């Protein structure tokens, strides 16, 4: 097994473990963005979606990785990417899709 495959298996295990602890990504991320949208409503042009939150967490892990390499960052990036994909596939058309995803669809 390659290191790449091990990392993806670790990410799958982490998302499964987190799901057991915190619930599915759609519900957990919706709770998070609900609180953020309430606190920052006066600053946001439009409310964040659960998928937006997953992308924000990928960016956070990228920022941490810029400080110094940690395998956990790569594992979490893969896990958050999988969560965003799950949210995007389960959501009604555009209802919970990230702004980034909507823009990419418009370009393509």
mmCIF file of C-alpha atoms in Angstrom:
data_model
loop_
_atom_site.group_PDB
_atom_site.id
_atom_site.type_symbol
_atom_site.label_atom_id
_atom_site.label_comp_id
_atom_site.label_asym_id
_atom_site.label_seq_id
_atom_site.Cartn_x
_atom_site.Cartn_y
_atom_site.Cartn_z
ATOM 1 C CA UNK A 1 0.000 0.000 0.000
ATOM 2 C CA UNK A 2 1.324 3.434 -0.893
ATOM 3 C CA UNK A 3 1.523 6.360 1.517
ATOM 4 C CA UNK A 4 -1.127 8.071 -0.624
ATOM 5 C CA UNK A 5 -3.507 5.146 -0.118
ATOM 6 C CA UNK A 6 -2.775 5.032 3.632
ATOM 7 C CA UNK A 7 -3.540 8.738 3.958
ATOM 8 C CA UNK A 8 -6.890 8.314 2.175
ATOM 9 C CA UNK A 9 -7.782 5.336 4.353
ATOM 10 C CA UNK A 10 -6.911 7.397 7.432
ATOM 11 C CA UNK A 11 -9.114 10.234 6.139
ATOM 12 C CA UNK A 12 -11.990 7.783 5.620
ATOM 13 C CA UNK A 13 -11.568 6.468 9.157
ATOM 14 C CA UNK A 14 -11.429 10.004 10.568
ATOM 15 C CA UNK A 15 -14.633 11.069 8.802
ATOM 16 C CA UNK A 16 -16.365 7.916 10.038
ATOM 17 C CA UNK A 17 -15.166 8.521 13.630
ATOM 18 C CA UNK A 18 -16.158 12.199 13.511
ATOM 19 C CA UNK A 19 -19.554 11.254 12.131
ATOM 20 C CA UNK A 20 -20.143 8.988 15.104
ATOM 21 C CA UNK A 21 -19.110 11.777 17.500
ATOM 22 C CA UNK A 22 -20.631 14.845 15.827
ATOM 23 C CA UNK A 23 -23.212 13.626 13.318
ATOM 24 C CA UNK A 24 -23.187 13.761 9.558
ATOM 25 C CA UNK A 25 -21.271 16.621 7.876
ATOM 26 C CA UNK A 26 -24.407 18.287 6.460
ATOM 27 C CA UNK A 27 -26.000 18.610 9.917
ATOM 28 C CA UNK A 28 -22.800 19.453 11.797
ATOM 29 C CA UNK A 29 -21.600 22.031 9.253
ATOM 30 C CA UNK A 30 -25.133 23.539 9.072
ATOM 31 C CA UNK A 31 -25.054 24.087 12.850
ATOM 32 C CA UNK A 32 -21.658 25.756 12.574
ATOM 33 C CA UNK A 33 -22.584 28.086 9.717
ATOM 34 C CA UNK A 34 -25.913 28.850 11.378
ATOM 35 C CA UNK A 35 -24.043 30.271 14.353
ATOM 36 C CA UNK A 36 -21.526 32.092 12.142
ATOM 37 C CA UNK A 37 -24.291 33.537 9.955
ATOM 38 C CA UNK A 38 -26.114 34.804 13.055
ATOM 39 C CA UNK A 39 -23.033 36.456 14.533
ATOM 40 C CA UNK A 40 -21.662 37.891 11.268
ATOM 41 C CA UNK A 41 -24.909 38.586 9.357
ATOM 42 C CA UNK A 42 -24.079 42.288 9.227
ATOM 43 C CA UNK A 43 -20.777 41.511 7.460
ATOM 44 C CA UNK A 44 -21.798 38.760 5.038
ATOM 45 C CA UNK A 45 -23.174 39.442 1.560
ATOM 46 C CA UNK A 46 -24.973 36.088 1.678
ATOM 47 C CA UNK A 47 -25.164 33.344 4.303
ATOM 48 C CA UNK A 48 -22.501 30.675 4.352
ATOM 49 C CA UNK A 49 -23.600 27.144 3.486
ATOM 50 C CA UNK A 50 -22.488 23.849 5.013
ATOM 51 C CA UNK A 51 -20.368 23.219 1.903
ATOM 52 C CA UNK A 52 -18.746 26.649 2.331
ATOM 53 C CA UNK A 53 -17.718 25.607 5.837
ATOM 54 C CA UNK A 54 -16.002 22.484 4.530
ATOM 55 C CA UNK A 55 -14.027 24.594 2.068
ATOM 56 C CA UNK A 56 -13.116 27.060 4.834
ATOM 57 C CA UNK A 57 -11.754 24.152 6.882
ATOM 58 C CA UNK A 58 -9.662 22.979 3.903
ATOM 59 C CA UNK A 59 -8.242 26.507 3.662
ATOM 60 C CA UNK A 60 -7.514 26.495 7.401
ATOM 61 C CA UNK A 61 -5.587 23.234 7.045
ATOM 62 C CA UNK A 62 -3.674 24.718 4.077
ATOM 63 C CA UNK A 63 -2.743 27.732 6.215
ATOM 64 C CA UNK A 64 -1.508 25.431 8.983
ATOM 65 C CA UNK A 65 0.515 23.447 6.457
ATOM 66 C CA UNK A 66 2.258 26.645 5.328
ATOM 67 C CA UNK A 67 3.668 26.971 8.833
ATOM 68 C CA UNK A 68 5.080 23.454 8.904
ATOM 69 C CA UNK A 69 4.248 20.084 7.412
ATOM 70 C CA UNK A 70 2.084 17.797 9.491
ATOM 71 C CA UNK A 71 0.565 14.644 8.049
ATOM 72 C CA UNK A 72 -2.644 15.329 9.977
ATOM 73 C CA UNK A 73 -3.198 18.446 7.836
ATOM 74 C CA UNK A 74 -3.152 16.353 4.660
ATOM 75 C CA UNK A 75 -5.454 13.741 6.199
ATOM 76 C CA UNK A 76 -7.910 16.422 7.301
ATOM 77 C CA UNK A 77 -7.834 18.145 3.894
ATOM 78 C CA UNK A 78 -8.812 14.855 2.239
ATOM 79 C CA UNK A 79 -11.520 14.290 4.855
ATOM 80 C CA UNK A 80 -13.010 17.777 4.517
ATOM 81 C CA UNK A 81 -12.953 17.471 0.714
ATOM 82 C CA UNK A 82 -14.920 14.223 1.008
ATOM 83 C CA UNK A 83 -17.414 15.909 3.345
ATOM 84 C CA UNK A 84 -17.936 18.774 0.888
ATOM 85 C CA UNK A 85 -18.526 16.270 -1.903
ATOM 86 C CA UNK A 86 -21.080 14.413 0.218
ATOM 87 C CA UNK A 87 -22.901 17.646 1.055
ATOM 88 C CA UNK A 88 -22.894 18.753 -2.580
ATOM 89 C CA UNK A 89 -24.278 15.412 -3.772
ATOM 90 C CA UNK A 90 -26.999 15.192 -1.090
ATOM 91 C CA UNK A 91 -28.168 18.805 -1.279
ATOM 92 C CA UNK A 92 -31.050 20.005 -3.395
ATOM 93 C CA UNK A 93 -29.806 21.876 -6.434
ATOM 94 C CA UNK A 94 -27.763 24.862 -5.192
ATOM 95 C CA UNK A 95 -29.481 24.935 -1.766
ATOM 96 C CA UNK A 96 -26.386 24.147 0.281
ATOM 97 C CA UNK A 97 -23.684 24.300 -2.363
ATOM 98 C CA UNK A 98 -20.704 26.473 -1.698
ATOM 99 C CA UNK A 99 -20.385 29.802 -3.464
ATOM 100 C CA UNK A 100 -17.168 28.452 -4.970
ATOM 101 C CA UNK A 101 -19.001 25.422 -6.391
ATOM 102 C CA UNK A 102 -21.742 27.618 -7.867
ATOM 103 C CA UNK A 103 -19.139 29.861 -9.508
ATOM 104 C CA UNK A 104 -17.252 26.867 -10.927
ATOM 105 C CA UNK A 105 -20.488 25.473 -12.402
ATOM 106 C CA UNK A 106 -21.230 28.846 -14.007
ATOM 107 C CA UNK A 107 -17.755 28.926 -15.584
ATOM 108 C CA UNK A 108 -17.989 25.326 -16.883
#
